[in-house]
GROMACS .gro file of C-alpha atoms in nm:
model
  414
    1MET     CA    1  -8.187  -4.939 -15.733
    2GLU     CA    2  -8.152  -4.558 -15.654
    3LEU     CA    3  -7.947  -4.293 -15.814
    4CYS     CA    4  -7.915  -3.978 -15.668
    5VAL     CA    5  -7.825  -3.673 -15.932
    6ARG     CA    6  -7.772  -3.357 -15.745
    7ALA     CA    7  -7.896  -3.075 -15.965
    8SER     CA    8  -7.646  -2.780 -16.030
    9SER     CA    9  -7.738  -2.418 -16.080
   10LEU     CA   10  -7.642  -2.481 -16.430
   11LEU     CA   11  -7.959  -2.622 -16.458
   12LEU     CA   12  -8.186  -2.302 -16.433
   13GLY     CA   13  -7.938  -2.125 -16.683
   14LEU     CA   14  -7.969  -2.436 -16.912
   15LEU     CA   15  -8.379  -2.430 -16.888
   16LEU     CA   16  -8.372  -2.025 -16.928
   17GLN     CA   17  -8.150  -2.068 -17.254
   18LEU     CA   18  -8.366  -2.334 -17.373
   19LEU     CA   19  -8.670  -2.109 -17.325
   20SER     CA   20  -8.554  -1.814 -17.489
   21SER     CA   21  -8.292  -1.893 -17.745
   22VAL     CA   22  -8.396  -1.820 -18.097
   23ASP     CA   23  -8.160  -2.041 -18.260
   24VAL     CA   24  -8.295  -2.322 -18.035
   25VAL     CA   25  -8.641  -2.247 -18.122
   26SER     CA   26  -8.538  -2.215 -18.492
   27ALA     CA   27  -8.392  -2.582 -18.460
   28ALA     CA   28  -8.696  -2.752 -18.326
   29GLN     CA   29  -8.863  -2.617 -18.619
   30LYS     CA   30  -8.672  -2.772 -18.867
   31PHE     CA   31  -8.521  -3.088 -18.672
   32GLY     CA   32  -8.702  -3.418 -18.699
   33ILE     CA   33  -8.684  -3.783 -18.550
   34ASN     CA   34  -8.725  -4.115 -18.752
   35TYR     CA   35  -8.914  -4.340 -18.517
   36GLY     CA   36  -8.873  -4.717 -18.626
   37GLN     CA   37  -9.050  -4.967 -18.473
   38ILE     CA   38  -8.840  -5.277 -18.562
   39ALA     CA   39  -8.794  -5.441 -18.245
   40ASN     CA   40  -8.924  -5.615 -17.956
   41ASN     CA   41  -8.869  -5.407 -17.650
   42LEU     CA   42  -8.953  -5.063 -17.752
   43PRO     CA   43  -9.148  -4.815 -17.480
   44ASP     CA   44  -9.512  -4.771 -17.547
   45PRO     CA   45  -9.584  -4.474 -17.764
   46THR     CA   46  -9.735  -4.256 -17.443
   47GLN     CA   47  -9.364  -4.284 -17.306
   48VAL     CA   48  -9.201  -4.170 -17.639
   49ALA     CA   49  -9.450  -3.904 -17.705
   50GLY     CA   50  -9.296  -3.752 -17.338
   51LEU     CA   51  -8.948  -3.814 -17.410
   52LEU     CA   52  -8.968  -3.657 -17.717
   53GLN     CA   53  -9.183  -3.340 -17.588
   54SER     CA   54  -8.909  -3.310 -17.307
   55LEU     CA   55  -8.658  -3.301 -17.569
   56ASN     CA   56  -8.860  -3.023 -17.778
   57VAL     CA   57  -8.851  -3.218 -18.101
   58ASN     CA   58  -9.161  -3.112 -18.280
   59LYS     CA   59  -9.159  -3.374 -18.620
   60VAL     CA   60  -9.170  -3.736 -18.617
   61LYS     CA   61  -9.151  -3.934 -18.907
   62LEU     CA   62  -9.291  -4.272 -18.893
   63TYR     CA   63  -9.277  -4.579 -19.120
   64ASP     CA   64  -9.625  -4.656 -19.101
   65ALA     CA   65  -9.944  -4.518 -18.960
   66ASP     CA   66  -9.937  -4.652 -18.621
   67PRO     CA   67 -10.260  -4.564 -18.458
   68LYS     CA   68 -10.169  -4.606 -18.111
   69VAL     CA   69  -9.847  -4.370 -18.167
   70LEU     CA   70 -10.074  -4.160 -18.374
   71MET     CA   71 -10.322  -4.135 -18.090
   72ALA     CA   72 -10.034  -4.118 -17.820
   73PHE     CA   73  -9.936  -3.747 -17.955
   74ALA     CA   74 -10.268  -3.626 -18.036
   75ASN     CA   75 -10.277  -3.288 -17.878
   76THR     CA   76  -9.914  -3.263 -17.838
   77GLY     CA   77  -9.845  -2.999 -18.139
   78VAL     CA   78  -9.575  -3.268 -18.297
   79GLU     CA   79  -9.631  -3.282 -18.676
   80PHE     CA   80  -9.616  -3.612 -18.804
   81ILE     CA   81  -9.494  -3.764 -19.167
   82ILE     CA   82  -9.658  -4.120 -19.220
   83ALA     CA   83  -9.611  -4.367 -19.447
   84ILE     CA   84  -9.793  -4.671 -19.685
   85GLY     CA   85  -9.551  -4.948 -19.738
   86ASN     CA   86  -9.405  -5.069 -20.073
   87GLU     CA   87  -9.625  -5.379 -20.066
   88ASN     CA   88  -9.935  -5.163 -20.125
   89LEU     CA   89  -9.798  -4.941 -20.399
   90GLN     CA   90  -9.936  -5.171 -20.687
   91SER     CA   91 -10.277  -5.213 -20.525
   92MET     CA   92 -10.343  -4.847 -20.495
   93ALA     CA   93 -10.199  -4.748 -20.818
   94GLY     CA   94 -10.461  -4.993 -21.007
   95ASN     CA   95 -10.753  -4.887 -20.717
   96PRO     CA   96 -10.811  -4.545 -20.625
   97GLY     CA   97 -11.101  -4.663 -20.395
   98ALA     CA   98 -10.813  -4.848 -20.204
   99ALA     CA   99 -10.640  -4.523 -20.184
  100ARG     CA  100 -10.930  -4.328 -20.043
  101GLN     CA  101 -10.991  -4.627 -19.801
  102TRP     CA  102 -10.629  -4.595 -19.663
  103VAL     CA  103 -10.669  -4.213 -19.599
  104THR     CA  104 -11.027  -4.245 -19.461
  105GLN     CA  105 -10.872  -4.547 -19.200
  106HIS     CA  106 -10.531  -4.362 -19.127
  107VAL     CA  107 -10.551  -3.995 -19.151
  108GLN     CA  108 -10.866  -3.838 -19.135
  109PRO     CA  109 -10.967  -3.981 -18.785
  110PHE     CA  110 -10.658  -3.826 -18.618
  111LEU     CA  111 -10.704  -3.451 -18.767
  112PRO     CA  112 -10.649  -3.224 -18.616
  113ALA     CA  113 -10.578  -3.360 -18.291
  114THR     CA  114 -10.239  -3.518 -18.465
  115ARG     CA  115 -10.065  -3.304 -18.674
  116ILE     CA  116 -10.005  -3.534 -18.993
  117THR     CA  117  -9.848  -3.320 -19.279
  118CYS     CA  118  -9.728  -3.558 -19.499
  119ILE     CA  119  -9.780  -3.891 -19.654
  120THR     CA  120  -9.477  -4.080 -19.792
  121VAL     CA  121  -9.596  -4.344 -20.028
  122GLY     CA  122  -9.316  -4.587 -20.061
  123ASN     CA  123  -8.950  -4.580 -19.920
  124GLU     CA  124  -8.671  -4.640 -20.175
  125VAL     CA  125  -8.869  -4.780 -20.459
  126PHE     CA  126  -8.600  -4.710 -20.710
  127SER     CA  127  -8.310  -4.891 -20.492
  128GLY     CA  128  -8.462  -5.237 -20.602
  129ASN     CA  129  -8.484  -5.404 -20.904
  130ASP     CA  130  -8.897  -5.411 -20.910
  131THR     CA  131  -8.991  -5.237 -21.242
  132GLY     CA  132  -9.342  -5.307 -21.150
  133MET     CA  133  -9.321  -5.111 -20.808
  134MET     CA  134  -9.127  -4.854 -20.951
  135ALA     CA  135  -9.401  -4.753 -21.211
  136SER     CA  136  -9.653  -4.803 -20.944
  137LEU     CA  137  -9.506  -4.529 -20.769
  138LEU     CA  138  -9.629  -4.212 -20.903
  139PRO     CA  139  -9.962  -4.364 -21.018
  140ALA     CA  140 -10.026  -4.471 -20.619
  141MET     CA  141  -9.924  -4.132 -20.489
  142LYS     CA  142 -10.139  -3.970 -20.760
  143ALA     CA  143 -10.401  -4.193 -20.617
  144ILE     CA  144 -10.341  -4.081 -20.263
  145TYR     CA  145 -10.304  -3.717 -20.339
  146ALA     CA  146 -10.668  -3.692 -20.503
  147ALA     CA  147 -10.789  -3.910 -20.188
  148VAL     CA  148 -10.666  -3.617 -19.944
  149GLY     CA  149 -10.831  -3.374 -20.157
  150GLU     CA  150 -11.165  -3.540 -20.217
  151LEU     CA  151 -11.152  -3.562 -19.834
  152GLY     CA  152 -11.096  -3.205 -19.772
  153LEU     CA  153 -10.748  -3.258 -19.654
  154GLY     CA  154 -10.529  -3.097 -19.945
  155GLY     CA  155 -10.467  -2.785 -19.711
  156GLN     CA  156 -10.311  -3.011 -19.409
  157VAL     CA  157 -10.122  -3.301 -19.601
  158THR     CA  158  -9.926  -3.340 -19.862
  159VAL     CA  159  -9.765  -3.642 -20.048
  160SER     CA  160  -9.433  -3.741 -20.114
  161SER     CA  161  -9.183  -4.039 -20.130
  162ALA     CA  162  -8.873  -4.109 -19.997
  163HIS     CA  163  -8.555  -4.231 -20.179
  164SER     CA  164  -8.203  -4.317 -20.144
  165VAL     CA  165  -7.890  -4.100 -20.265
  166ASN     CA  166  -7.827  -4.354 -20.503
  167VAL     CA  167  -8.095  -4.266 -20.746
  168LEU     CA  168  -7.816  -3.997 -20.836
  169ALA     CA  169  -7.554  -4.126 -21.107
  170THR     CA  170  -7.341  -3.840 -21.026
  171SER     CA  171  -7.316  -3.613 -20.728
  172PHE     CA  172  -6.969  -3.469 -20.744
  173PRO     CA  173  -6.877  -3.190 -20.810
  174PRO     CA  174  -7.254  -3.077 -20.675
  175SER     CA  175  -7.336  -2.877 -20.990
  176SER     CA  176  -7.295  -3.185 -21.209
  177GLY     CA  177  -7.577  -3.376 -20.992
  178ALA     CA  178  -7.779  -3.605 -21.244
  179PHE     CA  179  -8.016  -3.876 -21.193
  180ARG     CA  180  -7.938  -4.208 -21.317
  181GLU     CA  181  -8.028  -4.288 -21.688
  182ASP     CA  182  -8.253  -4.598 -21.616
  183LEU     CA  183  -8.468  -4.411 -21.369
  184ALA     CA  184  -8.516  -4.110 -21.582
  185GLN     CA  185  -8.873  -4.203 -21.710
  186TYR     CA  186  -8.987  -4.262 -21.350
  187ILE     CA  187  -8.853  -3.950 -21.212
  188GLN     CA  188  -8.914  -3.701 -21.461
  189PRO     CA  189  -9.298  -3.729 -21.424
  190LEU     CA  190  -9.214  -3.766 -21.056
  191LEU     CA  191  -9.070  -3.415 -21.058
  192ASP     CA  192  -9.367  -3.258 -21.257
  193PHE     CA  193  -9.600  -3.418 -20.957
  194HIS     CA  194  -9.386  -3.247 -20.714
  195GLY     CA  195  -9.378  -2.920 -20.885
  196GLN     CA  196  -9.741  -2.912 -20.920
  197THR     CA  197  -9.816  -3.007 -20.569
  198ASN     CA  198  -9.575  -2.811 -20.436
  199SER     CA  199  -9.442  -3.101 -20.214
  200PRO     CA  200  -9.083  -3.190 -20.115
  201PHE     CA  201  -8.825  -3.430 -20.282
  202LEU     CA  202  -8.746  -3.682 -19.965
  203ILE     CA  203  -8.394  -3.796 -19.976
  204ASN     CA  204  -8.239  -4.055 -19.743
  205ALA     CA  205  -7.849  -3.949 -19.733
  206TYR     CA  206  -7.582  -4.126 -19.529
  207PRO     CA  207  -7.217  -4.005 -19.555
  208PHE     CA  208  -7.137  -4.297 -19.335
  209PHE     CA  209  -7.193  -4.525 -19.601
  210ALA     CA  210  -6.918  -4.334 -19.851
  211TYR     CA  211  -6.673  -4.374 -19.546
  212LYS     CA  212  -6.765  -4.734 -19.470
  213ALA     CA  213  -6.670  -4.821 -19.810
  214SER     CA  214  -6.335  -4.592 -19.861
  215PRO     CA  215  -6.231  -4.533 -19.567
  216GLY     CA  216  -5.859  -4.476 -19.739
  217SER     CA  217  -5.988  -4.204 -19.969
  218VAL     CA  218  -6.303  -4.027 -19.789
  219SER     CA  219  -6.212  -3.786 -19.520
  220LEU     CA  220  -6.347  -3.878 -19.153
  221PRO     CA  221  -6.358  -3.506 -19.063
  222TYR     CA  222  -6.546  -3.429 -19.410
  223VAL     CA  223  -6.848  -3.668 -19.344
  224LEU     CA  224  -6.856  -3.553 -18.954
  225PHE     CA  225  -6.875  -3.179 -19.019
  226GLU     CA  226  -6.560  -3.157 -18.820
  227PRO     CA  227  -6.313  -2.876 -18.947
  228ASN     CA  228  -6.143  -2.977 -19.276
  229PRO     CA  229  -5.980  -2.751 -19.610
  230GLY     CA  230  -6.320  -2.875 -19.795
  231VAL     CA  231  -6.370  -2.918 -20.147
  232ARG     CA  232  -6.428  -2.680 -20.388
  233ASP     CA  233  -6.708  -2.715 -20.735
  234PRO     CA  234  -6.501  -2.609 -20.992
  235ASN     CA  235  -6.796  -2.497 -21.207
  236THR     CA  236  -6.956  -2.281 -20.943
  237ASN     CA  237  -6.682  -2.217 -20.724
  238LEU     CA  238  -6.884  -2.293 -20.427
  239SER     CA  239  -6.682  -2.430 -20.129
  240TYR     CA  240  -6.798  -2.760 -19.953
  241ASP     CA  241  -6.697  -2.845 -19.604
  242ASN     CA  242  -6.905  -3.170 -19.547
  243MET     CA  243  -7.055  -3.455 -19.773
  244LEU     CA  244  -7.430  -3.418 -19.657
  245TYR     CA  245  -7.451  -3.041 -19.790
  246ALA     CA  246  -7.262  -3.158 -20.086
  247GLN     CA  247  -7.545  -3.421 -20.159
  248ILE     CA  248  -7.809  -3.227 -20.100
  249ASP     CA  249  -7.682  -2.970 -20.378
  250ALA     CA  250  -7.642  -3.236 -20.604
  251VAL     CA  251  -8.026  -3.338 -20.560
  252TYR     CA  252  -8.070  -2.968 -20.674
  253ALA     CA  253  -7.873  -2.999 -20.973
  254ALA     CA  254  -8.011  -3.292 -21.092
  255MET     CA  255  -8.357  -3.196 -21.076
  256LYS     CA  256  -8.225  -2.847 -21.259
  257ALA     CA  257  -8.089  -3.074 -21.520
  258MET     CA  258  -8.471  -3.186 -21.554
  259GLY     CA  259  -8.635  -2.857 -21.580
  260HIS     CA  260  -8.737  -2.796 -21.169
  261THR     CA  261  -8.600  -2.523 -20.962
  262ASP     CA  262  -8.936  -2.542 -20.808
  263ILE     CA  263  -8.889  -2.810 -20.560
  264GLY     CA  264  -8.742  -2.822 -20.226
  265VAL     CA  265  -8.503  -3.081 -20.100
  266ARG     CA  266  -8.593  -3.271 -19.742
  267ILE     CA  267  -8.361  -3.527 -19.572
  268SER     CA  268  -8.587  -3.791 -19.474
  269GLU     CA  269  -8.312  -3.989 -19.312
  270THR     CA  270  -7.952  -3.929 -19.216
  271GLY     CA  271  -7.757  -4.043 -18.920
  272TRP     CA  272  -7.438  -4.253 -18.802
  273PRO     CA  273  -7.431  -4.573 -18.603
  274SER     CA  274  -7.260  -4.618 -18.280
  275LYS     CA  275  -7.150  -4.957 -18.371
  276GLY     CA  276  -7.065  -5.229 -18.649
  277ASP     CA  277  -6.917  -5.527 -18.763
  278GLU     CA  278  -6.517  -5.523 -18.795
  279ASP     CA  279  -6.538  -5.442 -19.139
  280GLU     CA  280  -6.756  -5.132 -19.082
  281ALA     CA  281  -6.519  -4.879 -19.083
  282GLY     CA  282  -6.622  -4.574 -18.866
  283ALA     CA  283  -6.908  -4.708 -18.648
  284THR     CA  284  -6.798  -4.582 -18.317
  285VAL     CA  285  -6.989  -4.391 -18.055
  286GLU     CA  286  -6.732  -4.104 -18.072
  287ASN     CA  287  -6.835  -4.054 -18.471
  288ALA     CA  288  -7.187  -4.085 -18.415
  289ALA     CA  289  -7.187  -3.806 -18.107
  290ALA     CA  290  -6.963  -3.619 -18.337
  291TYR     CA  291  -7.185  -3.652 -18.676
  292ASN     CA  292  -7.519  -3.601 -18.512
  293GLY     CA  293  -7.391  -3.326 -18.267
  294ASN     CA  294  -7.248  -3.123 -18.517
  295LEU     CA  295  -7.523  -3.142 -18.759
  296MET     CA  296  -7.728  -3.023 -18.499
  297GLN     CA  297  -7.564  -2.738 -18.386
  298ARG     CA  298  -7.558  -2.645 -18.757
  299ILE     CA  299  -7.948  -2.695 -18.793
  300ALA     CA  300  -7.951  -2.460 -18.490
  301MET     CA  301  -7.765  -2.189 -18.689
  302ASN     CA  302  -8.041  -2.212 -18.931
  303GLN     CA  303  -7.761  -2.319 -19.198
  304GLY     CA  304  -7.816  -2.368 -19.568
  305THR     CA  305  -7.618  -2.519 -19.833
  306PRO     CA  306  -7.341  -2.359 -20.017
  307LEU     CA  307  -7.621  -2.349 -20.316
  308LYS     CA  308  -7.923  -2.268 -20.104
  309PRO     CA  309  -7.747  -2.031 -19.826
  310ASN     CA  310  -8.109  -1.905 -19.741
  311VAL     CA  311  -8.282  -2.189 -19.717
  312PRO     CA  312  -8.200  -2.385 -19.377
  313ILE     CA  313  -8.124  -2.772 -19.403
  314ASP     CA  314  -8.458  -2.942 -19.332
  315VAL     CA  315  -8.367  -3.281 -19.167
  316PHE     CA  316  -8.504  -3.610 -18.991
  317VAL     CA  317  -8.240  -3.785 -18.814
  318PHE     CA  318  -8.220  -4.166 -18.814
  319ALA     CA  319  -8.310  -4.273 -18.564
  320LEU     CA  320  -8.473  -4.245 -18.186
  321PHE     CA  321  -8.413  -4.577 -18.073
  322ASN     CA  322  -8.186  -4.868 -18.166
  323GLU     CA  323  -8.378  -5.122 -18.336
  324ASP     CA  324  -8.279  -5.485 -18.194
  325MET     CA  325  -8.474  -5.686 -18.484
  326LYS     CA  326  -8.365  -5.497 -18.769
  327PRO     CA  327  -8.176  -5.735 -19.020
  328GLY     CA  328  -7.827  -5.664 -19.192
  329PRO     CA  329  -7.495  -5.565 -19.053
  330THR     CA  330  -7.436  -5.478 -18.659
  331SER     CA  331  -7.482  -5.104 -18.765
  332GLU     CA  332  -7.828  -5.136 -18.881
  333ARG     CA  333  -7.954  -5.212 -18.518
  334ASN     CA  334  -7.707  -4.933 -18.346
  335TYR     CA  335  -7.824  -4.606 -18.498
  336GLY     CA  336  -8.027  -4.489 -18.250
  337LEU     CA  337  -8.017  -4.174 -17.999
  338PHE     CA  338  -8.129  -4.395 -17.739
  339TYR     CA  339  -8.163  -4.740 -17.630
  340PRO     CA  340  -8.499  -4.867 -17.549
  341ASN     CA  341  -8.520  -4.796 -17.172
  342GLY     CA  342  -8.480  -4.424 -17.234
  343SER     CA  343  -8.108  -4.383 -17.143
  344PRO     CA  344  -7.873  -4.184 -17.419
  345VAL     CA  345  -7.661  -4.446 -17.632
  346TYR     CA  346  -7.391  -4.114 -17.609
  347ALA     CA  347  -7.362  -3.803 -17.512
  348ILE     CA  348  -7.398  -3.534 -17.765
  349ASN     CA  349  -7.147  -3.242 -17.736
  350THR     CA  350  -7.334  -2.930 -17.784
  351GLY     CA  351  -7.030  -2.676 -17.775
  352ALA     CA  352  -6.879  -2.732 -17.430
  353GLY     CA  353  -6.579  -2.925 -17.585
  354GLY     CA  354  -6.511  -3.299 -17.656
  355VAL     CA  355  -6.626  -3.459 -17.934
  356SER     CA  356  -6.635  -3.177 -18.172
  357GLY     CA  357  -6.457  -2.913 -18.025
  358ARG     CA  358  -6.685  -2.658 -18.162
  359THR     CA  359  -6.893  -2.357 -17.994
  360GLY     CA  360  -7.275  -2.360 -18.059
  361PRO     CA  361  -7.599  -2.324 -17.847
  362PHE     CA  362  -7.756  -2.529 -17.580
  363ASP     CA  363  -7.929  -2.799 -17.773
  364PRO     CA  364  -8.255  -2.935 -17.674
  365TYR     CA  365  -8.184  -3.253 -17.839
  366SER     CA  366  -7.883  -3.337 -17.619
  367ALA     CA  367  -7.893  -3.685 -17.504
  368GLN     CA  368  -7.735  -3.558 -17.210
  369MET     CA  369  -8.069  -3.474 -17.074
  370PHE     CA  370  -8.128  -3.787 -17.002
  371SER     CA  371  -7.771  -3.890 -16.865
  372SER     CA  372  -7.762  -3.979 -16.499
  373ALA     CA  373  -7.456  -3.776 -16.493
  374SER     CA  374  -7.590  -3.485 -16.665
  375ARG     CA  375  -7.789  -3.185 -16.568
  376LEU     CA  376  -8.135  -3.300 -16.602
  377ALA     CA  377  -8.420  -3.079 -16.689
  378VAL     CA  378  -8.765  -3.232 -16.567
  379PRO     CA  379  -9.060  -3.041 -16.742
  380SER     CA  380  -9.413  -3.027 -16.581
  381GLY     CA  381  -9.629  -3.321 -16.670
  382PHE     CA  382  -9.285  -3.564 -16.757
  383GLU     CA  383  -9.324  -3.821 -16.487
  384SER     CA  384  -9.687  -3.901 -16.540
  385SER     CA  385  -9.613  -3.960 -16.898
  386PHE     CA  386  -9.348  -4.222 -16.785
  387GLN     CA  387  -9.563  -4.411 -16.553
  388THR     CA  388  -9.768  -4.772 -16.694
  389ASN     CA  389 -10.126  -4.766 -16.665
  390GLY     CA  390 -10.179  -4.950 -16.327
  391ASN     CA  391 -10.042  -5.284 -16.317
  392GLN     CA  392 -10.130  -5.350 -16.710
  393PRO     CA  393  -9.812  -5.429 -16.926
  394LEU     CA  394  -9.709  -5.228 -17.194
  395SER     CA  395  -9.787  -5.328 -17.523
  396ARG     CA  396  -9.436  -5.260 -17.655
  397THR     CA  397  -9.232  -5.263 -17.367
  398ILE     CA  398  -8.972  -5.510 -17.198
  399GLU     CA  399  -8.792  -5.263 -17.004
  400SER     CA  400  -8.969  -4.926 -16.928
  401PHE     CA  401  -8.827  -4.590 -16.864
  402PRO     CA  402  -8.724  -4.491 -16.524
  403ARG     CA  403  -8.972  -4.323 -16.311
  404VAL     CA  404  -8.835  -3.976 -16.281
  405THR     CA  405  -8.976  -3.754 -15.965
  406THR     CA  406  -8.805  -3.434 -15.788
  407VAL     CA  407  -8.738  -3.366 -15.430
  408ALA     CA  408  -8.582  -3.022 -15.359
  409ALA     CA  409  -8.261  -2.994 -15.533
  410THR     CA  410  -8.225  -3.364 -15.560
  411ILE     CA  411  -8.353  -3.575 -15.911
  412GLN     CA  412  -8.412  -3.908 -15.796
  413ILE     CA  413  -8.461  -4.217 -16.056
  414GLU     CA  414  -8.570  -4.536 -15.943
   0.00000   0.00000   0.00000
């Protein structure tokens, strides 16, 4: 099948703006993507590396330390957060040797070619009921931190852990943010560790869940970054026009209540599903495009929260691909910006009207860059990164990316 797309004169303007826009460069420095792999049809990591480079995404978060991915991104300049699974926490907490072996095997061989900048130890540990795992989290983090230092990697790699926003007992008004009392015994020393090691506190925050739970009382424009009256914090008189910023500032307030104003907050996951079950209100293509598109515009503006206006938000969007093997409701398999074959799930509006109706700079992450009806930008080396190695099948690919070639002013997708 052949599809020919005539390249318009707008392509040149978009490329020039991409290369010269300070806002776009700033966005790239603060914007990342979660690269999950719970699927049986994902492209080979070498193809993913080409895709993300073409989109100018320079931060990636993994849920493991997949060596194929880390090797595929060598010498690309892309920063990586890699992860240690919850199942390993108790063994590492009681065995510093195991922590050192993990770092020796999963981190040291890939530096400096692959820019591993952070290791997350566990994911949403406090969301379950396993108190043994909760008690093991900080010791495991300390063991990994010690191993990183002993191997001379302390100046390159930080150690953290990602938490659900549900670790908060109170999140509104933001100034009243507080951690759950039952978690205080774990979180207080954890914050002390972050303060001592100058590492960020990572939060997985999904305004979608709040809307899904109470669509009749939660304002959709408020959770989608759309124009709305906003809400005012009566204690600080600060006004909030979206839920994500309120959640971030609630975390800052909760940390301050425990004596810490020296720790940064990063959003390790946020996103919006493009499809859901009948009882999953708001899970639509339009809302997903609005949420991610409006968020990207704010990142490009180097925007901070009302409490921290001079600290640009630091966000990893969930997720790169739809993952067909994830358990749970339909929404869990439909957070991706892309289908596994490289086509966009939806086109993200970046200010030309449509979903958000706002005006903003051209966004290098726009899924329209890979839409057959869009103004495709084909960087140097793009074609080779999307080709298979002879007749050898790709290890994780059922349907590979289309091969892209350029002929004069015509782009052919075969």
